[in-house]
XYZ file of C-alpha atoms in Angstrom:
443
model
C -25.785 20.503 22.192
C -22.756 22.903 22.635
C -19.361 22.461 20.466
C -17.801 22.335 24.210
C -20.320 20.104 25.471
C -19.457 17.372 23.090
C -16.009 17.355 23.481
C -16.217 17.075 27.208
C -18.683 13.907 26.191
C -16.148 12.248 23.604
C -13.390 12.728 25.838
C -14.751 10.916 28.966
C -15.737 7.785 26.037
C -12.024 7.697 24.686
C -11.632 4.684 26.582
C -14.490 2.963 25.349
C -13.759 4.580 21.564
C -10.434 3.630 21.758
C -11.285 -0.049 22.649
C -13.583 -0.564 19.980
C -11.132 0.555 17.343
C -7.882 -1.439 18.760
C -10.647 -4.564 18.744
C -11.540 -3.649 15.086
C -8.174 -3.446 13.494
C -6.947 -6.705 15.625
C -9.781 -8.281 13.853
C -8.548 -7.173 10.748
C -5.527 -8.233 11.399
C -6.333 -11.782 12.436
C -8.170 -12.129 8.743
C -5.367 -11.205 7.137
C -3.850 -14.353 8.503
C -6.403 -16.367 7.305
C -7.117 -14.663 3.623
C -3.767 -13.970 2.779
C -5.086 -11.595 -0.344
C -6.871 -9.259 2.099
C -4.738 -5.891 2.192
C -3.155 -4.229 5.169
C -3.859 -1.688 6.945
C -0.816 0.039 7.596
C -1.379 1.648 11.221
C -5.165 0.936 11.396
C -5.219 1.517 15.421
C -2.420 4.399 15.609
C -4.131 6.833 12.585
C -7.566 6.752 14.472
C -5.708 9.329 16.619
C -3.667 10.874 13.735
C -0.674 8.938 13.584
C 0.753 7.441 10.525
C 3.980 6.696 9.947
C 3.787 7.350 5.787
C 4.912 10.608 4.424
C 1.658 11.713 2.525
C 2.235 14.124 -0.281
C 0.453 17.435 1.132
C -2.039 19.789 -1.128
C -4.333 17.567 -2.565
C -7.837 16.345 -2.218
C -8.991 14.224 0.863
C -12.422 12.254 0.627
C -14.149 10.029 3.239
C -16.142 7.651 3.081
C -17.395 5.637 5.894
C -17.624 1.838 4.867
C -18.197 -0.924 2.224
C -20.958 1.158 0.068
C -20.058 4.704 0.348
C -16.533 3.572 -0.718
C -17.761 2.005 -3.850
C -19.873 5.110 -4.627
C -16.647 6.995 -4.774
C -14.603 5.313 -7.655
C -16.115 7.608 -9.801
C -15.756 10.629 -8.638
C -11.760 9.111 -7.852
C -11.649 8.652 -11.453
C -12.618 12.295 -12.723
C -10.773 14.173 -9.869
C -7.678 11.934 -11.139
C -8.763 13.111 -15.009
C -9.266 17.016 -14.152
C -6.670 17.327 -11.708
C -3.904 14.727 -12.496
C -1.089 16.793 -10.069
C -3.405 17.141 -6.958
C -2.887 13.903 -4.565
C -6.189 11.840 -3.534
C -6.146 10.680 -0.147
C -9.071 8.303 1.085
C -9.494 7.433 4.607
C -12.879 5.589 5.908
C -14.239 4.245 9.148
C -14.613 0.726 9.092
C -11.880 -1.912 8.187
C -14.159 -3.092 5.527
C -14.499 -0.259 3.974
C -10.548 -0.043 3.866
C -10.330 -2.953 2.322
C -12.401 -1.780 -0.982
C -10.466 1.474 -1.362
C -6.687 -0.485 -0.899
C -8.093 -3.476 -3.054
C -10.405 -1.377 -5.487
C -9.536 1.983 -5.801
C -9.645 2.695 -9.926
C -6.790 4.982 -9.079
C -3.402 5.650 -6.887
C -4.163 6.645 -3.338
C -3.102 7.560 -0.322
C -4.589 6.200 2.658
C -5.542 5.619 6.143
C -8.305 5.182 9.001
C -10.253 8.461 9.637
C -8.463 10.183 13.058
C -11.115 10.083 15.661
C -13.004 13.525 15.839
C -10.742 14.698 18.791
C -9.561 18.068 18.400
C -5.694 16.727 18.709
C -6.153 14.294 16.338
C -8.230 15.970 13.424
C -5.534 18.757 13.743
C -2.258 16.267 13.957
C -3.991 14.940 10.594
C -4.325 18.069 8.953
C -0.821 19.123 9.615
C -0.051 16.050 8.555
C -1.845 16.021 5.096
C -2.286 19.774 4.530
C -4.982 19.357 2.003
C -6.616 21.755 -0.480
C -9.960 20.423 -0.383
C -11.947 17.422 1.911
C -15.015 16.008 0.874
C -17.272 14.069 2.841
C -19.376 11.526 1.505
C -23.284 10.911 2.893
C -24.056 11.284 6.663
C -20.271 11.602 8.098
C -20.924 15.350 10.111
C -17.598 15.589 12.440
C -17.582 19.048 14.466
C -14.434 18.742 15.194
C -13.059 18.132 11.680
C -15.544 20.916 10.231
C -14.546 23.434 13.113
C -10.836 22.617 12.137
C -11.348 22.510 8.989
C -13.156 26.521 9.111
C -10.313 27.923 10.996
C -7.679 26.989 8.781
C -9.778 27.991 5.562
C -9.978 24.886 4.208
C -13.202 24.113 2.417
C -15.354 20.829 3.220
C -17.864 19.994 1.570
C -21.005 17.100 2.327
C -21.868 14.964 -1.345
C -24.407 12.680 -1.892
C -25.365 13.778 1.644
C -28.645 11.919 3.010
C -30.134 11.325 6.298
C -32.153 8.784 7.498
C -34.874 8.793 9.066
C -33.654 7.264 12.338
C -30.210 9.296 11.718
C -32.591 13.052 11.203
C -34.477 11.970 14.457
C -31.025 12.180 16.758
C -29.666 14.801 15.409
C -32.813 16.999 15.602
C -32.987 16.019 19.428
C -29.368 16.369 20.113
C -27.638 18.181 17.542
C -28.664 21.725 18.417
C -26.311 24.511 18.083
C -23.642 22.347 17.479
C -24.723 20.379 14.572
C -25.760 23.620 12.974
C -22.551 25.071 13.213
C -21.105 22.077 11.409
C -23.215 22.033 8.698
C -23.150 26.345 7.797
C -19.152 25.534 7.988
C -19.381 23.627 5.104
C -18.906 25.354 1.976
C -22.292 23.470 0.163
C -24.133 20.389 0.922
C -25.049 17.909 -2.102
C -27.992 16.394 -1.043
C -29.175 13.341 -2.995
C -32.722 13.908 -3.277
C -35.504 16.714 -2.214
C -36.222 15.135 1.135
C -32.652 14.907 2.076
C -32.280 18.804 1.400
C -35.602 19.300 3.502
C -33.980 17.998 6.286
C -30.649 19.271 6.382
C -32.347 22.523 6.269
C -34.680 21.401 9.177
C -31.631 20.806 10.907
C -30.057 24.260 10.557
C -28.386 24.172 7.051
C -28.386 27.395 5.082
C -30.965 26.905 2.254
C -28.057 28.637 -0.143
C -25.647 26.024 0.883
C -27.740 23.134 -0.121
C -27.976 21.553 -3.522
C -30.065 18.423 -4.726
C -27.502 17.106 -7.050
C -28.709 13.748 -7.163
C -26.880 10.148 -6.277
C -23.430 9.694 -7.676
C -24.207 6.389 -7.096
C -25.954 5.960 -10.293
C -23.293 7.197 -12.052
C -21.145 4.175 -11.372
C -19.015 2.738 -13.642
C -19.054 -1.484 -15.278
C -15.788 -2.289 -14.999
C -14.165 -3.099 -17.832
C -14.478 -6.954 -19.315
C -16.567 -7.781 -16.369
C -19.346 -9.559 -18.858
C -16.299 -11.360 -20.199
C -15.383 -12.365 -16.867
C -18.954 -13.414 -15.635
C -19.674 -14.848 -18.998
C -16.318 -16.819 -18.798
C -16.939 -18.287 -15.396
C -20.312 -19.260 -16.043
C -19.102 -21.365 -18.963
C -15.802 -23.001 -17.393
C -18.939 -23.866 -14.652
C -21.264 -24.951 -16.773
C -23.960 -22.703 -16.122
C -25.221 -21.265 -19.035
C -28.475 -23.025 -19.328
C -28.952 -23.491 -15.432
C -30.883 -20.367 -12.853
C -28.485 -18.548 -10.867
C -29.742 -16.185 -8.176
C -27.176 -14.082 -6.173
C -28.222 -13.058 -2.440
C -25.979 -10.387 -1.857
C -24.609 -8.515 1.287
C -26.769 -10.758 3.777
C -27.032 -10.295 7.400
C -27.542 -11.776 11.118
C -30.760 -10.889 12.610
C -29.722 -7.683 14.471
C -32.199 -8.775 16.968
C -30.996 -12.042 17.710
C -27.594 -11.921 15.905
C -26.309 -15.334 17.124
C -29.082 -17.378 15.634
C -29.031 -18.793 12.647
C -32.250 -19.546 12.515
C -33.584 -15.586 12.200
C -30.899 -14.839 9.946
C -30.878 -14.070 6.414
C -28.808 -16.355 5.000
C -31.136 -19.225 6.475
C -34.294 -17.368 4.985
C -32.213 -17.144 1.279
C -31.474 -20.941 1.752
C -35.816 -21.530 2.565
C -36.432 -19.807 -0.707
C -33.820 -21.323 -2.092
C -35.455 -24.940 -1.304
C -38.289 -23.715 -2.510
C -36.854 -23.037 -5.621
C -35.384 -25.834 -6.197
C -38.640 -28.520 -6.537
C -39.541 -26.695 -9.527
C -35.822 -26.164 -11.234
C -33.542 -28.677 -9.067
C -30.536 -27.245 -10.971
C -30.912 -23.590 -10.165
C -27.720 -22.633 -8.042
C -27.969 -19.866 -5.157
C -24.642 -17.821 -5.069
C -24.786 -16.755 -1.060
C -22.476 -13.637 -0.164
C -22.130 -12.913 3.493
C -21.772 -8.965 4.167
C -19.424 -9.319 6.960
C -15.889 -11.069 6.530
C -16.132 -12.362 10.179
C -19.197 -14.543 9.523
C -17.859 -16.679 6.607
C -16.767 -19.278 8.866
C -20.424 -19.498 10.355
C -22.075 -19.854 7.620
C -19.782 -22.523 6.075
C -20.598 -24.843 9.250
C -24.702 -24.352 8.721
C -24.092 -25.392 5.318
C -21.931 -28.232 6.548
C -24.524 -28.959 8.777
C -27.248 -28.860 6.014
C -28.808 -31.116 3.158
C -27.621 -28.981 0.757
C -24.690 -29.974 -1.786
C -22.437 -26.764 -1.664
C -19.043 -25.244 -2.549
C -16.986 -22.656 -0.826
C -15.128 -19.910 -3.370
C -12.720 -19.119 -0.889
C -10.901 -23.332 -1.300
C -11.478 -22.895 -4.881
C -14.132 -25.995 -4.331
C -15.777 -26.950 -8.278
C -19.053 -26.162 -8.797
C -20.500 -29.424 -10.470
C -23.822 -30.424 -11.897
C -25.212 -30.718 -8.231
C -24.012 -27.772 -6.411
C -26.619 -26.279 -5.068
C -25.428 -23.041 -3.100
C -21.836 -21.212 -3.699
C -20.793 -19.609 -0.872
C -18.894 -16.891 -2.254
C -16.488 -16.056 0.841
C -14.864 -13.707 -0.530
C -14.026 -9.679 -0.873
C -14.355 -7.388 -4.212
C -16.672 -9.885 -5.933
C -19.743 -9.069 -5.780
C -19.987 -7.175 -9.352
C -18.835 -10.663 -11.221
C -21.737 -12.242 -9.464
C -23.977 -10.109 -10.127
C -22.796 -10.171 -14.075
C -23.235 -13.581 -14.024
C -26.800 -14.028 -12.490
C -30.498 -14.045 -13.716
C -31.977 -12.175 -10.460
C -30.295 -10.739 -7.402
C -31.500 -10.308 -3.803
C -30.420 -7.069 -2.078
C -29.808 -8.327 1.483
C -30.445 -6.773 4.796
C -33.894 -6.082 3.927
C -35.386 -9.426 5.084
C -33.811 -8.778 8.562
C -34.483 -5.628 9.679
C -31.429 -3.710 9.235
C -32.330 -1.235 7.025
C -31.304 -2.251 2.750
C -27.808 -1.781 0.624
C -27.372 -0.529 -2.621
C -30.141 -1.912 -5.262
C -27.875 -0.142 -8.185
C -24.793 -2.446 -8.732
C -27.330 -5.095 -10.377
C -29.880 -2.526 -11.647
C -26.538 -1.265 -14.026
C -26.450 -4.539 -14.942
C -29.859 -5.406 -16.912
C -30.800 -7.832 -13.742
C -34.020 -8.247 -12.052
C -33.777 -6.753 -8.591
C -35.381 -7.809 -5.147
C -35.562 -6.730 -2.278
C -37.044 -7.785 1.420
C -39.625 -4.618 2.804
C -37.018 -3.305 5.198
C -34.993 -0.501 3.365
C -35.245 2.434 5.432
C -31.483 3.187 5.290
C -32.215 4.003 1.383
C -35.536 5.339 1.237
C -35.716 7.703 -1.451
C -33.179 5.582 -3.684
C -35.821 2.668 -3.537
C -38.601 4.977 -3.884
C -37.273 5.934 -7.603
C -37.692 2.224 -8.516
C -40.783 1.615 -6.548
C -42.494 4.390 -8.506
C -40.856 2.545 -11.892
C -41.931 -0.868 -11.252
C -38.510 -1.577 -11.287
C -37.786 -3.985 -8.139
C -39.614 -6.679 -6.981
C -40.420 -6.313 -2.833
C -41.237 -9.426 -0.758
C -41.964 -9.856 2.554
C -40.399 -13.336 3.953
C -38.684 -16.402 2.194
C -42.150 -18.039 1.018
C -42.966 -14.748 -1.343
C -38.528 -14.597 -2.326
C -38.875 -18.366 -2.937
C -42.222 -17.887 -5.357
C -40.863 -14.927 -6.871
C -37.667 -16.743 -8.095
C -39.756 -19.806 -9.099
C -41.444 -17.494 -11.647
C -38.612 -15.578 -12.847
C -36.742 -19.055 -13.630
C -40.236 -19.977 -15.472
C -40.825 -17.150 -17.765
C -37.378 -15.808 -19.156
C -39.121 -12.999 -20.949
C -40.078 -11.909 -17.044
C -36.691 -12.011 -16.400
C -35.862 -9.791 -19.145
C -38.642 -7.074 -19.015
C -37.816 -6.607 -15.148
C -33.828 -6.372 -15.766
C -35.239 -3.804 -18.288
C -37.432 -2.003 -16.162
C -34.428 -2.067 -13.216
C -31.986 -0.409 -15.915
C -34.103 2.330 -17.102
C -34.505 3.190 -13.715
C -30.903 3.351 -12.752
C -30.632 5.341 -16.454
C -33.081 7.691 -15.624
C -30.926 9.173 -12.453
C -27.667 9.336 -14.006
C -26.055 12.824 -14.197
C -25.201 13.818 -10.347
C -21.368 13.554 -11.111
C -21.125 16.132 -13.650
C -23.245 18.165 -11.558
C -20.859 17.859 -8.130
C -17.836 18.319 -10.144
C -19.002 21.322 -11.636
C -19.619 22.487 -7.693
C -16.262 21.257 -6.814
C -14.572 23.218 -9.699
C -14.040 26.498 -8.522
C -13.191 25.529 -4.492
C -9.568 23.881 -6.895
C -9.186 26.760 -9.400
């Protein structure tokens, strides 16, 4: 595909685009109503096309990052742009409202921020004038010919980090990408791929072999926020829960293949394992977190509907001697629970939607599992694979018997949160690496 080809394309969807991101930022704004600590999104429909009322100080650094994980990923590379360049501006923008919500809730340091303008030529360039930056930096997959054309002609560098591709994701652009997507990618001033494979394939794609660098994940090189084992440890005692088996299922999903039954989804399969579970250690306690915001409500009438004895975070509900699932409805979380667990569950891997980050946990000495559908993060799962350092099972029966032996044998528990930390240890380092890169493109 032609530069021309795919504007002509994007411009006859604007309806269509435009729909989908009014609908998305209503949403948003409906939550808001009902969790009152969610942030706003100041102009979350109007800066898709480059309009923002703020006045954004101009000359800094401007990093995307799409949604919930890549955002996350980021804190620490926010943190040592903030340390090496405390005069330079960081502006974040990402593409999904939930995404958003980590950088305005999370961000480790001041920001500026908004929804990523559409890639329309109009509205990547209303941006730009708008924000004037020194250097934007793109985090994984996000390839925008319209940004990186823009971008080229005014002599502003981009960059791709901890750039990736699925498999799925290589498949498209190979068939469709053509000239295009080539262009894109040689515009960019280097691409930090995460792992070997990911640099074969951006240079099957087109990539200059020069321009590509295998820097690693800067996802291992997260940071434990600081007195979150206090925190954790805290909770779990004002619970009760010291001597009791806590499992967190984290991130879990609809079926994308039947997404309105509850049946095929993963939060029912975590609850069948949890059962399970329960004969052999009736006080165990499953701490359930829901990926999406919008399916809280769902999941709170199944367990309504259920046998199981349950409290709901979000109404500050006790947990008591008999609670048997927590349904932990809320945003920015997830790190306390998974401080305060014996095992985790990775979700969207027993559904097949393609894995989330096994790392958060893995930082935290805890065994990790994970369902056999991970294809999203391949070569990241690989590296533990090959350690022995996460636990794959393929349906609720094999998650149920899994947990039943970790809650058994606490020295299992211990040697596999061992094994899961020495493999998040041994890929440490991509940071200092990109930053390095990034040095001289500020100097």
């Amino acid at each position: 595909m032609r530069l021309g080809v795919y504007r002509f394309l994007t411009t006859v969807a604007l309806p269509l685009i435009a729909y989908s991101g009014w609908k998305r930022c209503k949403k948003h704004k409906s939550q808001c109503k009902q969790y009152p600590d969610l942030p706003p999104i100041h102009d979350c429909f109007a800066s898709r096309f480059g309009r923002n009322r703020q006045r954004y100080q101009t000359g800094g650094i401007w990093i995307h990052a799409v949604s919930v994980g890549e955002t996350r990923s980021i804190f620490p590379l926010l943190n040592a742009l903030k340390e090496a360049h405390p005069d330079l501006p960081l502006t974040v923008t990402n593409g999904s409202t939930q995404g958003a919500i980590q950088a305005l809730q999370f961000a480790p340091v001041e920001i500026q921020h908004q929804m990523i303008p559409y890639d329309f030529k109009f509205a990547v360039n209303r941006f730009l004038d708008q924000l004037q930056p020194k250097l934007v930096i793109m985090v994984e997959t996000e390839i925008w010919p319209n940004l990186y054309q823009a971008c080229s002609e005014r002599d502003i560098p981009i960059v791709l980090v901890n750039a990736r591709l699925k498999e799925k994701s290589f498949q498209a652009y190979k068939k469709w990408g053509g000239k295009m997507l080539k262009d894109a990618l040689n515009q960019a001033r280097f691409i930090a791929a995460q792992f070997p494979v990911d640099a074969q394939s951006f240079e099957a794609l087109g990539a200059e072999p020069q321009k590509i660098k295998t820097l690693g994940n800067i996802k291992f090189d997260m940071e434990i926020p600081a007195g979150l084992l206090e925190k954790a440890n805290e909770w779990k005692a004002q619970n009760e829960l010291q001597k009791r088996f806590v499992w967190v299922a984290a991130s879990t999903h609809a079926d994308p293949n039947s997404p309105s039954q509850f049946e095929t989804s993963e939060e029912n399969k975590m609850l069948q394992a949890h059962r399970q579970l329960l004969k052999t250690h009736p006080d165990a306690l499953l701490i359930l977190v829901p990926r999406h915001a919008d399916r809280f409500g769902e999941i709170a009438e199944q367990l309504d509907q259920s046998t199981f004895k349950w409290a709901r975070r979000s109404q500050k509900q006790a947990i008591n001697s008999d609670t048997q699932v927590y349904l932990a409805d809320t945003v920015g979380e997830l790190m306390q629970w998974f401080a305060a667990c014996n095992a985790a569950f990775i979700g969207g891997s027993l559904v097949p939607f393609g894995g989330h980050n096994i790392l958060e946990p893995a930082a935290l000495n805890k065994p990790v599992i994970s369902g056999p559908h991970f294809a999203n993060l391949n070569a990241l799962y690989q590296t533990f694979i090959t350690e022995d350092a996460i636990t794959l099972v393929d349906d609720s029966q094999a998650l149920g018997q899994t947990l039943t032996e970790l809650a058994s044998n606490p020295e299992l528990q211990k040697n596999a949160g061992e094994r899961a930390h020495q493999a998040f240890e041994h890929n440490t380092g991509a940071l200092k690496k990109l930053l390095a890169e990034i040095k001289p493109l500020l100097d």
